[in-house]
PDB file of C-alpha atoms and ligand atoms in Angstrom:
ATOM      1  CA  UNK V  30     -10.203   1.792  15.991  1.00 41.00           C
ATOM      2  CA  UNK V  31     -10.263   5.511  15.463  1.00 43.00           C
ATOM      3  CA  UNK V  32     -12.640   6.829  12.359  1.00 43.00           C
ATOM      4  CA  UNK V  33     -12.334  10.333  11.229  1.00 44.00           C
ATOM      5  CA  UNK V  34     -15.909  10.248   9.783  1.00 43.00           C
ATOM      6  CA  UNK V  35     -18.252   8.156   7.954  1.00 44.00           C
ATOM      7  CA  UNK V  36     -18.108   9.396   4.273  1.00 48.00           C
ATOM      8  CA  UNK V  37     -15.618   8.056   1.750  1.00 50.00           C
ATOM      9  CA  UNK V  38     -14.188  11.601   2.206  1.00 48.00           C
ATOM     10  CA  UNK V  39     -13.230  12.402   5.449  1.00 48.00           C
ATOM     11  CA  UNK V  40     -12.635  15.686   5.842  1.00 48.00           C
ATOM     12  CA  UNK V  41     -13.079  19.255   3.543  1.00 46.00           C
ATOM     13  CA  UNK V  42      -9.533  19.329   3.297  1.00 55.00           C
ATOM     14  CA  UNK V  43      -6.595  18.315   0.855  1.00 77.00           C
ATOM     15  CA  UNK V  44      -6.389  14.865   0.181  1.00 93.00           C
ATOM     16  CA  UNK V  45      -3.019  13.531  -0.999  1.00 96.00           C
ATOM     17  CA  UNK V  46      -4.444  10.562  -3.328  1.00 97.00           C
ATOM     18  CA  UNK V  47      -7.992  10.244  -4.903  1.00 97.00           C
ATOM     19  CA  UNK V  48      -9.976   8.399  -6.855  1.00 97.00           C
ATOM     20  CA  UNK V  49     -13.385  10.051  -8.322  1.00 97.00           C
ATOM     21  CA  UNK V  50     -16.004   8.099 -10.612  1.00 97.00           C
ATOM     22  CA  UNK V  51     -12.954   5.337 -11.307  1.00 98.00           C
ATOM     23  CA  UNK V  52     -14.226   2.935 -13.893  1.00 98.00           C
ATOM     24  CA  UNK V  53     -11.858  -0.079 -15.193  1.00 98.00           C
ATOM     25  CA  UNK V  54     -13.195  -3.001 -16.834  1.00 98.00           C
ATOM     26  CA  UNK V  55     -10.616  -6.114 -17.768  1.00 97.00           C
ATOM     27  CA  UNK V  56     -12.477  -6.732 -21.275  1.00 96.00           C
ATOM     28  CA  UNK V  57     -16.290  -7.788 -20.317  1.00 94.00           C
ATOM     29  CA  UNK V  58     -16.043  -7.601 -16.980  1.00 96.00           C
ATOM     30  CA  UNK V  59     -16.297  -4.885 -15.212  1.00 96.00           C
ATOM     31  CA  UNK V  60     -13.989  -4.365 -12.232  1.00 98.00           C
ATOM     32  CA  UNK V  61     -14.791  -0.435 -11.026  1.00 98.00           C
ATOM     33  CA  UNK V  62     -18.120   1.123 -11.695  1.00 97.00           C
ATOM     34  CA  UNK V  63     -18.015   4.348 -10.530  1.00 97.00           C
ATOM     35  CA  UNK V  64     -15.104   4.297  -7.693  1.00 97.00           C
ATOM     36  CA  UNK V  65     -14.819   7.094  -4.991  1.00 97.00           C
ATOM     37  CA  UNK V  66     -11.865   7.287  -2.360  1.00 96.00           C
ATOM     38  CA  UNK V  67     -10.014  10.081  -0.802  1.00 96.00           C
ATOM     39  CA  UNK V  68      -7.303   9.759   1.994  1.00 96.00           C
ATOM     40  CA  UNK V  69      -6.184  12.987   3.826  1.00 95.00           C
ATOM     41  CA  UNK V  70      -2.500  12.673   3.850  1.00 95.00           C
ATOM     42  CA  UNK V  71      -1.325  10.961   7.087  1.00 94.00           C
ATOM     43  CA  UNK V  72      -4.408   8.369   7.022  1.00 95.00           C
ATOM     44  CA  UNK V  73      -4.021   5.049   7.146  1.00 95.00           C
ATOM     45  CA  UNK V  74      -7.128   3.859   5.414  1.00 95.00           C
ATOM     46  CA  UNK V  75      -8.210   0.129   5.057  1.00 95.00           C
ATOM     47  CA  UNK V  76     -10.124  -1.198   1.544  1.00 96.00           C
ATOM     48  CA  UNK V  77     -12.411  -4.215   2.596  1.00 95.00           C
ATOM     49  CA  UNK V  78     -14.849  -6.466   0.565  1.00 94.00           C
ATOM     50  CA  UNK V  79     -15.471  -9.711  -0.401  1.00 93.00           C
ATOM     51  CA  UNK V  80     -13.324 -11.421  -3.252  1.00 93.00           C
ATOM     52  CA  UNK V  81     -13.460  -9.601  -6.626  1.00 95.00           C
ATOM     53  CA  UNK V  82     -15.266  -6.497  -5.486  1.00 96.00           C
ATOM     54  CA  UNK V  83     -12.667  -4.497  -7.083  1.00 97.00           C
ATOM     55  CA  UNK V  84     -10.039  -4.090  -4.336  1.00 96.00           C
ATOM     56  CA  UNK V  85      -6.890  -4.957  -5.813  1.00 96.00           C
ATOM     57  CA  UNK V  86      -8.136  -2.800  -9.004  1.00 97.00           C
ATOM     58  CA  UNK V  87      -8.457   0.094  -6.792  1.00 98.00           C
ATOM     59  CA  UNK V  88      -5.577   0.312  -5.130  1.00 97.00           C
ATOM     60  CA  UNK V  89      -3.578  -0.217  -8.317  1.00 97.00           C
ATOM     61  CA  UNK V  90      -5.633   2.804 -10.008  1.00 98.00           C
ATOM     62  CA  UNK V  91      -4.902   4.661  -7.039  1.00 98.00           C
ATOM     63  CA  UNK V  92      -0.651   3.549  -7.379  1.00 97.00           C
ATOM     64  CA  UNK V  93      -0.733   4.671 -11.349  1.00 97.00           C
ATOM     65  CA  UNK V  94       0.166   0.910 -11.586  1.00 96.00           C
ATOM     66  CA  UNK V  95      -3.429   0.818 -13.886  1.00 97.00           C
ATOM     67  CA  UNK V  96      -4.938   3.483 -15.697  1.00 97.00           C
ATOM     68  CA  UNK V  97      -9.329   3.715 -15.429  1.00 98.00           C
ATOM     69  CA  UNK V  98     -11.215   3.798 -18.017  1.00 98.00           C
ATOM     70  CA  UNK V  99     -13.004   6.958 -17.340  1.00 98.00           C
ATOM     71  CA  UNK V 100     -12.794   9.493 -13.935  1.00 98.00           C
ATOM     72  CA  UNK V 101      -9.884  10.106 -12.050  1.00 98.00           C
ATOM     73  CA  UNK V 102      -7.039   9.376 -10.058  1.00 98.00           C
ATOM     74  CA  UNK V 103      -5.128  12.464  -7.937  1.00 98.00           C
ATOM     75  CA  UNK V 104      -2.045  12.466  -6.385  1.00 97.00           C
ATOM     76  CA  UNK V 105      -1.074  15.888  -4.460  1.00 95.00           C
ATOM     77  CA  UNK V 106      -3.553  17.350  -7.164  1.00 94.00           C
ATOM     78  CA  UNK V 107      -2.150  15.693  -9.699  1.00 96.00           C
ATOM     79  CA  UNK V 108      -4.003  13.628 -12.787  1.00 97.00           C
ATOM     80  CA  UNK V 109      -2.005  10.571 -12.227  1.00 98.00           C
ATOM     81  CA  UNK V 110      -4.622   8.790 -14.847  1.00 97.00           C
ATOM     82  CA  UNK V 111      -3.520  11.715 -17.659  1.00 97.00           C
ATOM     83  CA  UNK V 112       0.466  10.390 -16.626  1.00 97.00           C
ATOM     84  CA  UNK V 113       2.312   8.686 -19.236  1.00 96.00           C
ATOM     85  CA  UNK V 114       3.839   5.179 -18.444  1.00 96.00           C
ATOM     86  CA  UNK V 115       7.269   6.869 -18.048  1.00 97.00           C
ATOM     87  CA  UNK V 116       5.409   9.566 -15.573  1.00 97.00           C
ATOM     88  CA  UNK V 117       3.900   7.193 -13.760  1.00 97.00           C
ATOM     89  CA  UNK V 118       6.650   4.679 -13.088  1.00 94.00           C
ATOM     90  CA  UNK V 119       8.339   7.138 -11.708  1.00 93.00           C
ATOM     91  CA  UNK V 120       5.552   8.504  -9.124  1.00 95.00           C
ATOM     92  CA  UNK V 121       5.694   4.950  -8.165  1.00 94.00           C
ATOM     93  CA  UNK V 122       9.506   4.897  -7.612  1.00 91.00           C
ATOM     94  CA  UNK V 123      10.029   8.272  -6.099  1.00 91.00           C
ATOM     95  CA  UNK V 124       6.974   8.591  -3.702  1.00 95.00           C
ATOM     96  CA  UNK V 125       5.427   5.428  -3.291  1.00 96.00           C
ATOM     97  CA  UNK V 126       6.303   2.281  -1.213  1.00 94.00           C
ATOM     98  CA  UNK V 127       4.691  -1.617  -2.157  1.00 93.00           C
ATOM     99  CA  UNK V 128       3.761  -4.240   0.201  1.00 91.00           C
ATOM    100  CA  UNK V 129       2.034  -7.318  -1.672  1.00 87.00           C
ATOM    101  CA  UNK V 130       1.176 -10.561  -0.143  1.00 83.00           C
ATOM    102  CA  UNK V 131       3.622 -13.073  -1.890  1.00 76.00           C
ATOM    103  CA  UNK V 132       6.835 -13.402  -3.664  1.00 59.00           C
ATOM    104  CA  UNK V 133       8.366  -9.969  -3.407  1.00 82.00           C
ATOM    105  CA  UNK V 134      11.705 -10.225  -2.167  1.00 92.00           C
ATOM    106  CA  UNK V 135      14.179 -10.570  -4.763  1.00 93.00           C
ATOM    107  CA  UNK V 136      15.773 -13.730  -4.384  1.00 93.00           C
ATOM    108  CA  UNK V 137      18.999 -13.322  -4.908  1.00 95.00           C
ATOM    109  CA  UNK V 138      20.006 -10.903  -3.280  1.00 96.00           C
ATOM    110  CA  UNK V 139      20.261 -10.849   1.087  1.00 97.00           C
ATOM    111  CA  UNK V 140      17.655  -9.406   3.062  1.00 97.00           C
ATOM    112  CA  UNK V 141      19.673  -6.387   3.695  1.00 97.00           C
ATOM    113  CA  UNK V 142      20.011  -5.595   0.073  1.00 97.00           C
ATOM    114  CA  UNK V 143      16.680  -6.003  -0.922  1.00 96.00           C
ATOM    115  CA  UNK V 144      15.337  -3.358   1.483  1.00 96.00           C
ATOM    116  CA  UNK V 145      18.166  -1.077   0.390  1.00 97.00           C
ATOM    117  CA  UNK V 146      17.015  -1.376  -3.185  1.00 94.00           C
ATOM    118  CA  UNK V 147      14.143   1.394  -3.595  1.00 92.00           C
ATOM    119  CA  UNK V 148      17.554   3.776  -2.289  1.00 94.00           C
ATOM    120  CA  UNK V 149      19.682   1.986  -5.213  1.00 93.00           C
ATOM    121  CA  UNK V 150      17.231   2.490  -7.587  1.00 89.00           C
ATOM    122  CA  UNK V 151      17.235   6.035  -7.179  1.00 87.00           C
ATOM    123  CA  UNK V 152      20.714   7.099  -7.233  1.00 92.00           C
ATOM    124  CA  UNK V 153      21.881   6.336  -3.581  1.00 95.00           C
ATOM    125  CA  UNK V 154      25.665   5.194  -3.206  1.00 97.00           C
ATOM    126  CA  UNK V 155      25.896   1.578  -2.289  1.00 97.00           C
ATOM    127  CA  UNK V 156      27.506   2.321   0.986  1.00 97.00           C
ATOM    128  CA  UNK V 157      24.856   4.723   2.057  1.00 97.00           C
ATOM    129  CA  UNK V 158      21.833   2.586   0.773  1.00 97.00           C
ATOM    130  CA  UNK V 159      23.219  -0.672   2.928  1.00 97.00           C
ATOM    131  CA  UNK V 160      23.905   1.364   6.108  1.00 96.00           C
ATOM    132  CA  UNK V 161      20.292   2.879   6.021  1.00 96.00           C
ATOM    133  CA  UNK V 162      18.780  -0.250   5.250  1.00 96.00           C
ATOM    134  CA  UNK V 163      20.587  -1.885   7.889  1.00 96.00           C
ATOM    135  CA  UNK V 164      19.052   0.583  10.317  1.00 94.00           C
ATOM    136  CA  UNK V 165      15.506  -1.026   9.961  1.00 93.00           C
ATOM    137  CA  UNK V 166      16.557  -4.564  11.060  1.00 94.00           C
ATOM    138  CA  UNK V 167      16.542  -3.758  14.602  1.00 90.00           C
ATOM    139  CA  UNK V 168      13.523  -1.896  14.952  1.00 84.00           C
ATOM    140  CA  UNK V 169      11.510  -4.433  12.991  1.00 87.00           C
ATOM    141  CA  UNK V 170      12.744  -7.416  15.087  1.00 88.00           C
ATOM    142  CA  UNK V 171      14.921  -9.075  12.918  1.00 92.00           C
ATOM    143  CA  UNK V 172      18.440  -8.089  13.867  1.00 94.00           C
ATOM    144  CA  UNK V 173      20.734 -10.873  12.794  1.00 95.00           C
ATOM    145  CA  UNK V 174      18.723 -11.663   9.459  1.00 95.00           C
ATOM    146  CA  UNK V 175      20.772  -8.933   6.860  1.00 97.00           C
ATOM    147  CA  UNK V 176      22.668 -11.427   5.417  1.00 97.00           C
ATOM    148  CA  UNK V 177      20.007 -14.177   4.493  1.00 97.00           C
ATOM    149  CA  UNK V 178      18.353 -14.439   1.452  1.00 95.00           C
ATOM    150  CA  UNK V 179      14.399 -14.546   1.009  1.00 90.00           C
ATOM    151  CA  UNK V 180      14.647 -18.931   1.131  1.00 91.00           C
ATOM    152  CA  UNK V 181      16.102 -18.404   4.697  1.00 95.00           C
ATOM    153  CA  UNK V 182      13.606 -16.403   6.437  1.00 94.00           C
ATOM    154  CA  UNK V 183      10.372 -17.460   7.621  1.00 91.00           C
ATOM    155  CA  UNK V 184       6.730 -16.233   5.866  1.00 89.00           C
ATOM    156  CA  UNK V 185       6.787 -13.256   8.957  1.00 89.00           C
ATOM    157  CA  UNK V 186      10.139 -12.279   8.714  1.00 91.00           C
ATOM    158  CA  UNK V 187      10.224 -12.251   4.567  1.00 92.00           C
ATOM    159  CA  UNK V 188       7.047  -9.293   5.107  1.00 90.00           C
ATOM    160  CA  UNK V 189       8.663  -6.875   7.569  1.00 91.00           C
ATOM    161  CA  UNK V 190      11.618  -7.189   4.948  1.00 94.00           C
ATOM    162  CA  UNK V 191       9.408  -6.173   2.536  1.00 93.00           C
ATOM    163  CA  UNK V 192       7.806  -3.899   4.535  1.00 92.00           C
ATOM    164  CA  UNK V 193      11.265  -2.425   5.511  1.00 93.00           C
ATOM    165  CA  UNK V 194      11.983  -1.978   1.623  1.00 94.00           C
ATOM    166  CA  UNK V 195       8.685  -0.397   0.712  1.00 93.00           C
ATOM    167  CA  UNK V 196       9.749   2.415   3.453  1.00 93.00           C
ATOM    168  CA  UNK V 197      12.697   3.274   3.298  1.00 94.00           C
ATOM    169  CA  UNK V 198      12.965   5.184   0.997  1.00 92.00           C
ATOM    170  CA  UNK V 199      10.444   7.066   3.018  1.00 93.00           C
ATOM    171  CA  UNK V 200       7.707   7.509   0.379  1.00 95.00           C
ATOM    172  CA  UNK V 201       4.609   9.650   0.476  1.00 96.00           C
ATOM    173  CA  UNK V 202       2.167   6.606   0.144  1.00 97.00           C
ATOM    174  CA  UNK V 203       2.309   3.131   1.007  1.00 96.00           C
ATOM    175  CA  UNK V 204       0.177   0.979  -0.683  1.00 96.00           C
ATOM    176  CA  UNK V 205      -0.336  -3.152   0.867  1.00 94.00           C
ATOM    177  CA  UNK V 206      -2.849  -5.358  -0.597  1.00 93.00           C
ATOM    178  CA  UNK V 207      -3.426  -8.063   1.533  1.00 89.00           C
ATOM    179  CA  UNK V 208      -0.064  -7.739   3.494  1.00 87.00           C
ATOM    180  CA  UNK V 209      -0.718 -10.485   5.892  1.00 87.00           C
ATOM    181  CA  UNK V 210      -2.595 -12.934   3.807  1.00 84.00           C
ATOM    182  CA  UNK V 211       0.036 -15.134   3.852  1.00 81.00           C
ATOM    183  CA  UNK V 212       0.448 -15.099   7.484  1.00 84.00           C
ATOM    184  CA  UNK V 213      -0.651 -16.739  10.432  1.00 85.00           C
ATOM    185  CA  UNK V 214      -2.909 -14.066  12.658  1.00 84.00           C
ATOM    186  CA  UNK V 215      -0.371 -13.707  15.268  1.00 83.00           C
ATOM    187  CA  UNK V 216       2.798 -13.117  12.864  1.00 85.00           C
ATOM    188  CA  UNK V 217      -0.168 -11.170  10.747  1.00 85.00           C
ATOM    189  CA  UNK V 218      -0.904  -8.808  13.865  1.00 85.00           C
ATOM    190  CA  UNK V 219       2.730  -8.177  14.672  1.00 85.00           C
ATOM    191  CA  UNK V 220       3.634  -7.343  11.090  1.00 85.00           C
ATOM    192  CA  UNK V 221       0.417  -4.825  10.971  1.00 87.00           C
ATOM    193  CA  UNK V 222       1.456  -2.995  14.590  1.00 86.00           C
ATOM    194  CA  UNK V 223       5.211  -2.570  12.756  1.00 87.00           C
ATOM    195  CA  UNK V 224       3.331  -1.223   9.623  1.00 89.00           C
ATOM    196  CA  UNK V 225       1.407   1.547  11.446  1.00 90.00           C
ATOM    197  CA  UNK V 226       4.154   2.458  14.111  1.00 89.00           C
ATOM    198  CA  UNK V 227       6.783   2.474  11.384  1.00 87.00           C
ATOM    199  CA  UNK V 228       3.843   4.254   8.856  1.00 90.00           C
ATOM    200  CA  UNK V 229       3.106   6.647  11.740  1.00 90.00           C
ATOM    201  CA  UNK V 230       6.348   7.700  12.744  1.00 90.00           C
ATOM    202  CA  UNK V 231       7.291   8.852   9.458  1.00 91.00           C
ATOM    203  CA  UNK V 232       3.993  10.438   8.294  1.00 92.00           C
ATOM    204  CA  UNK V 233       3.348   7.936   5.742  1.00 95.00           C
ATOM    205  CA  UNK V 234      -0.144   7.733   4.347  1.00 96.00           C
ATOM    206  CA  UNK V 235      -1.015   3.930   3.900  1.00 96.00           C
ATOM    207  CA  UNK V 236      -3.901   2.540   1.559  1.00 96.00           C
ATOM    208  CA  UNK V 237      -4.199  -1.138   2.519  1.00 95.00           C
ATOM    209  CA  UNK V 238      -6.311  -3.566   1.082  1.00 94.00           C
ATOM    210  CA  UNK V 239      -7.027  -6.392   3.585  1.00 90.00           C
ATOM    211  CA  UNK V 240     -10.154  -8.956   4.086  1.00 86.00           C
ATOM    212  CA  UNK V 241      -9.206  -9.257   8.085  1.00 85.00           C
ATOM    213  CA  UNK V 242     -11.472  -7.169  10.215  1.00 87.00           C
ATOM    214  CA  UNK V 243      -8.624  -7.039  12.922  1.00 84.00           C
ATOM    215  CA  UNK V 244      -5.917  -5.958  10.085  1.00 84.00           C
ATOM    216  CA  UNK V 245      -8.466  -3.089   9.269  1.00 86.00           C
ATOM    217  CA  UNK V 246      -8.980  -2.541  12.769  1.00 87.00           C
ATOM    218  CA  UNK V 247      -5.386  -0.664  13.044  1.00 87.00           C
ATOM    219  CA  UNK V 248      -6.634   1.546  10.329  1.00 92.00           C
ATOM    220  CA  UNK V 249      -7.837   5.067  10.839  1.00 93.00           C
ATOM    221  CA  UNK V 250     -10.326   4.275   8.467  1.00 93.00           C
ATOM    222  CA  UNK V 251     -12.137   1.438   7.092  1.00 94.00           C
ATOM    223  CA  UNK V 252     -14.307   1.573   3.321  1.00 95.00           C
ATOM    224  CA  UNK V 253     -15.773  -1.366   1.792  1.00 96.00           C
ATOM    225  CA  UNK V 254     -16.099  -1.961  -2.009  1.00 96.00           C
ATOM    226  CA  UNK V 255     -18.964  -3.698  -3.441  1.00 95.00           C
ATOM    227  CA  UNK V 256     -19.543  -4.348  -6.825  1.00 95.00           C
ATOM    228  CA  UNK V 257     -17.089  -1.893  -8.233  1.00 97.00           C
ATOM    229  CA  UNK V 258     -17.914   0.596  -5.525  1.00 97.00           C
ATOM    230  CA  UNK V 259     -16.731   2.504  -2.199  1.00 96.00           C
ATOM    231  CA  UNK V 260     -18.962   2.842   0.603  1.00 89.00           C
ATOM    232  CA  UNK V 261     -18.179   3.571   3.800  1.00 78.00           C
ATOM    233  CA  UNK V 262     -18.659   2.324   7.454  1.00 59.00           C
ATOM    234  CA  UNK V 263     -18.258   3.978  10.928  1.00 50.00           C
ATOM    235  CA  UNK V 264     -18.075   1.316  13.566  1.00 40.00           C
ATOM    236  CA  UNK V 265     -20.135  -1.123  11.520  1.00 42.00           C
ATOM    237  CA  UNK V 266     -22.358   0.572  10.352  1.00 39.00           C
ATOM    238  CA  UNK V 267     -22.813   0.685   6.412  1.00 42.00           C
ATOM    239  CA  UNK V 268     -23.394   4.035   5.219  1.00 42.00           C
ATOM    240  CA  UNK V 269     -23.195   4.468   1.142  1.00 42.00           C
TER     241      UNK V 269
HETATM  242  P1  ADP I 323     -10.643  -7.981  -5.173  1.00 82.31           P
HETATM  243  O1  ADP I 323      -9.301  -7.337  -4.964  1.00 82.31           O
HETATM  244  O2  ADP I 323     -11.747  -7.293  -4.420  1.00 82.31           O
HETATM  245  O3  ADP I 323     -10.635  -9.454  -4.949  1.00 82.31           O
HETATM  246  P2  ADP I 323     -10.113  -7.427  -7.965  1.00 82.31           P
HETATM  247  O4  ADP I 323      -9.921  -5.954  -8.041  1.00 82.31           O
HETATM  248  O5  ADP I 323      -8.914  -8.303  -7.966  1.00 82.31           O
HETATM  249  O6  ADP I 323     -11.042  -7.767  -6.710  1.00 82.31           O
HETATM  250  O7  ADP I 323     -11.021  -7.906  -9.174  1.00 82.31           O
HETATM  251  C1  ADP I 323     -12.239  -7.233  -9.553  1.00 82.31           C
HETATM  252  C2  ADP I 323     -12.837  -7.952 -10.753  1.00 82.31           C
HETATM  253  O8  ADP I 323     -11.957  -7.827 -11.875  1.00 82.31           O
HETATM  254  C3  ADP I 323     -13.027  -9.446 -10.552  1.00 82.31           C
HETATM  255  O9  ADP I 323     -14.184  -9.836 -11.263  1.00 82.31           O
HETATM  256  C4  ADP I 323     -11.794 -10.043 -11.175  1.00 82.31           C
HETATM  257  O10 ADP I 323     -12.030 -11.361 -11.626  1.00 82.31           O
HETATM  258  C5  ADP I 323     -11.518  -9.089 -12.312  1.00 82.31           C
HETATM  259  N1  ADP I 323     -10.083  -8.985 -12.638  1.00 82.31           N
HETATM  260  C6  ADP I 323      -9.123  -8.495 -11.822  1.00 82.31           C
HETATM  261  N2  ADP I 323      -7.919  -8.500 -12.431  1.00 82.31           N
HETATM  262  C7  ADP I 323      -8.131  -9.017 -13.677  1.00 82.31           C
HETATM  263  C8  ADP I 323      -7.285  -9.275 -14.797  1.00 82.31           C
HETATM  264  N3  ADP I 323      -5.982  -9.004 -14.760  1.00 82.31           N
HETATM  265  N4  ADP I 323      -7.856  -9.809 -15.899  1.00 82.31           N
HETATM  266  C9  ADP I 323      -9.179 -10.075 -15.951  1.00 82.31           C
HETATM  267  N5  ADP I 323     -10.027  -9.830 -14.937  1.00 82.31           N
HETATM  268  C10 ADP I 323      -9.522  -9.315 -13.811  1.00 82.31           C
END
């Protein structure tokens, strides 16, 4: 693992997406309590903590999927928690790519057109979308599968589908919550390596929730959340 320091901000620099003094509660209970993350653009940072710390709620502050209740959330230096729904839904389209654990893959449609669906979406000709998302099958192992639909792949193969869709429309951000939690390690390890070379290669930042020490060992960066909060740690050691 490579760490780029030991705050929840790494560097002086830009950051492309932020998240200062987040609070969110879901009625009583309070999920975020005073949230600070910043990834420089180009990071690939992993969220850790035990269950209910406030991951999930995090990262989805962080997508403009849910708006805090007080502070703030930045994209490229933009209020993304002062965004409309409208604004917001299409930040999510246009720059950012999804991986979740389960149940993502439309099921209707083949493997080959659900990856080429983000380019559908926004405006792409069919023609173009298919032939771009066709270009990701080989160089995520799974050749041969374009045609099958989400019921005829296997748990592995159904994630680097999705993880093929959430990038090709190369976004800005990708955000994964728990993208191998419904993997065995090995298929889990193997779909993490294509996320990083694949996230890498394009210059993608990546804000991945995981509870897998060796899934946030490909990070750049690992922060834990406790109790609504970031702290950070730089090779295990816990430094608020
Ligand atoms: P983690 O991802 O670390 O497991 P979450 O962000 O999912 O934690 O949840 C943080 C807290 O908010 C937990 O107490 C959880 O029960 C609560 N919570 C999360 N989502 C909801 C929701 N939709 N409705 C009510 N409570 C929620």
């Amino acid at each position: 693992m490579s760490t780029r320091g030991a705050s929840a901000r790494p560097d002086a620099g830009d950051f492309l997406v932020e998240a200062r003094d987040v609070e969110l509660a879901f009625g009583q209970t309070p999920a975020l309590q005073g949230a600070d993350l910043a990834v420089a653009s180009g990071e690939i940072v992993a969220i850790m903590g035990p269950s209910g710390s406030g991951k999930s709620t995090l990262l989805h502050c962080l997508a403009g999927i849910l708006v805090p209740d007080a502070g703030e959330v930045l994209f490229d230096g933009r209020r993304v928690d002062r965004m409309g729904e409208s604004e917001r839904s299409l930040l999510r389209r246009d720059r950012f790519g999804f991986v979740f654990q389960f149940g993502q893959l439309v099921p209707e449609l083949t493997a080959e057109e659900n990856v080429a669906l983000p380019l559908l979406l926004g405006g792409a000709r069919r023609a173009a979308a298919l032939a771009e998302a066709r270009a990701w099958f080989g160089q995520l192992g799974l050749a041969g599968m374009e045609g099958r639909r989400s019921g005829e792949l296997s748990g592995g193969q159904a994630q680097r589908v999705a993880l093929a869709r959430a990038l090709v429309a190369r976004p800005a951000v990708l955000f994964a919550d728990e993208p191998t939690g419904s993997l065995d390690s090995l298929t889990g390890e193997n779909v993490m390596e294509l996320l990083v070379t694949a996230a890498r290669d394009q210059g993608t930042t990546v804000v991945i929730v995981t509870h897998e020490p060796r899934v946030a060992a490909c990070a750049d960066r690992e922060v834990f959340v406790r109790d609504g909060k970031v702290t950070s740690v730089t090779a295990g050691r816990i430094a608020s």
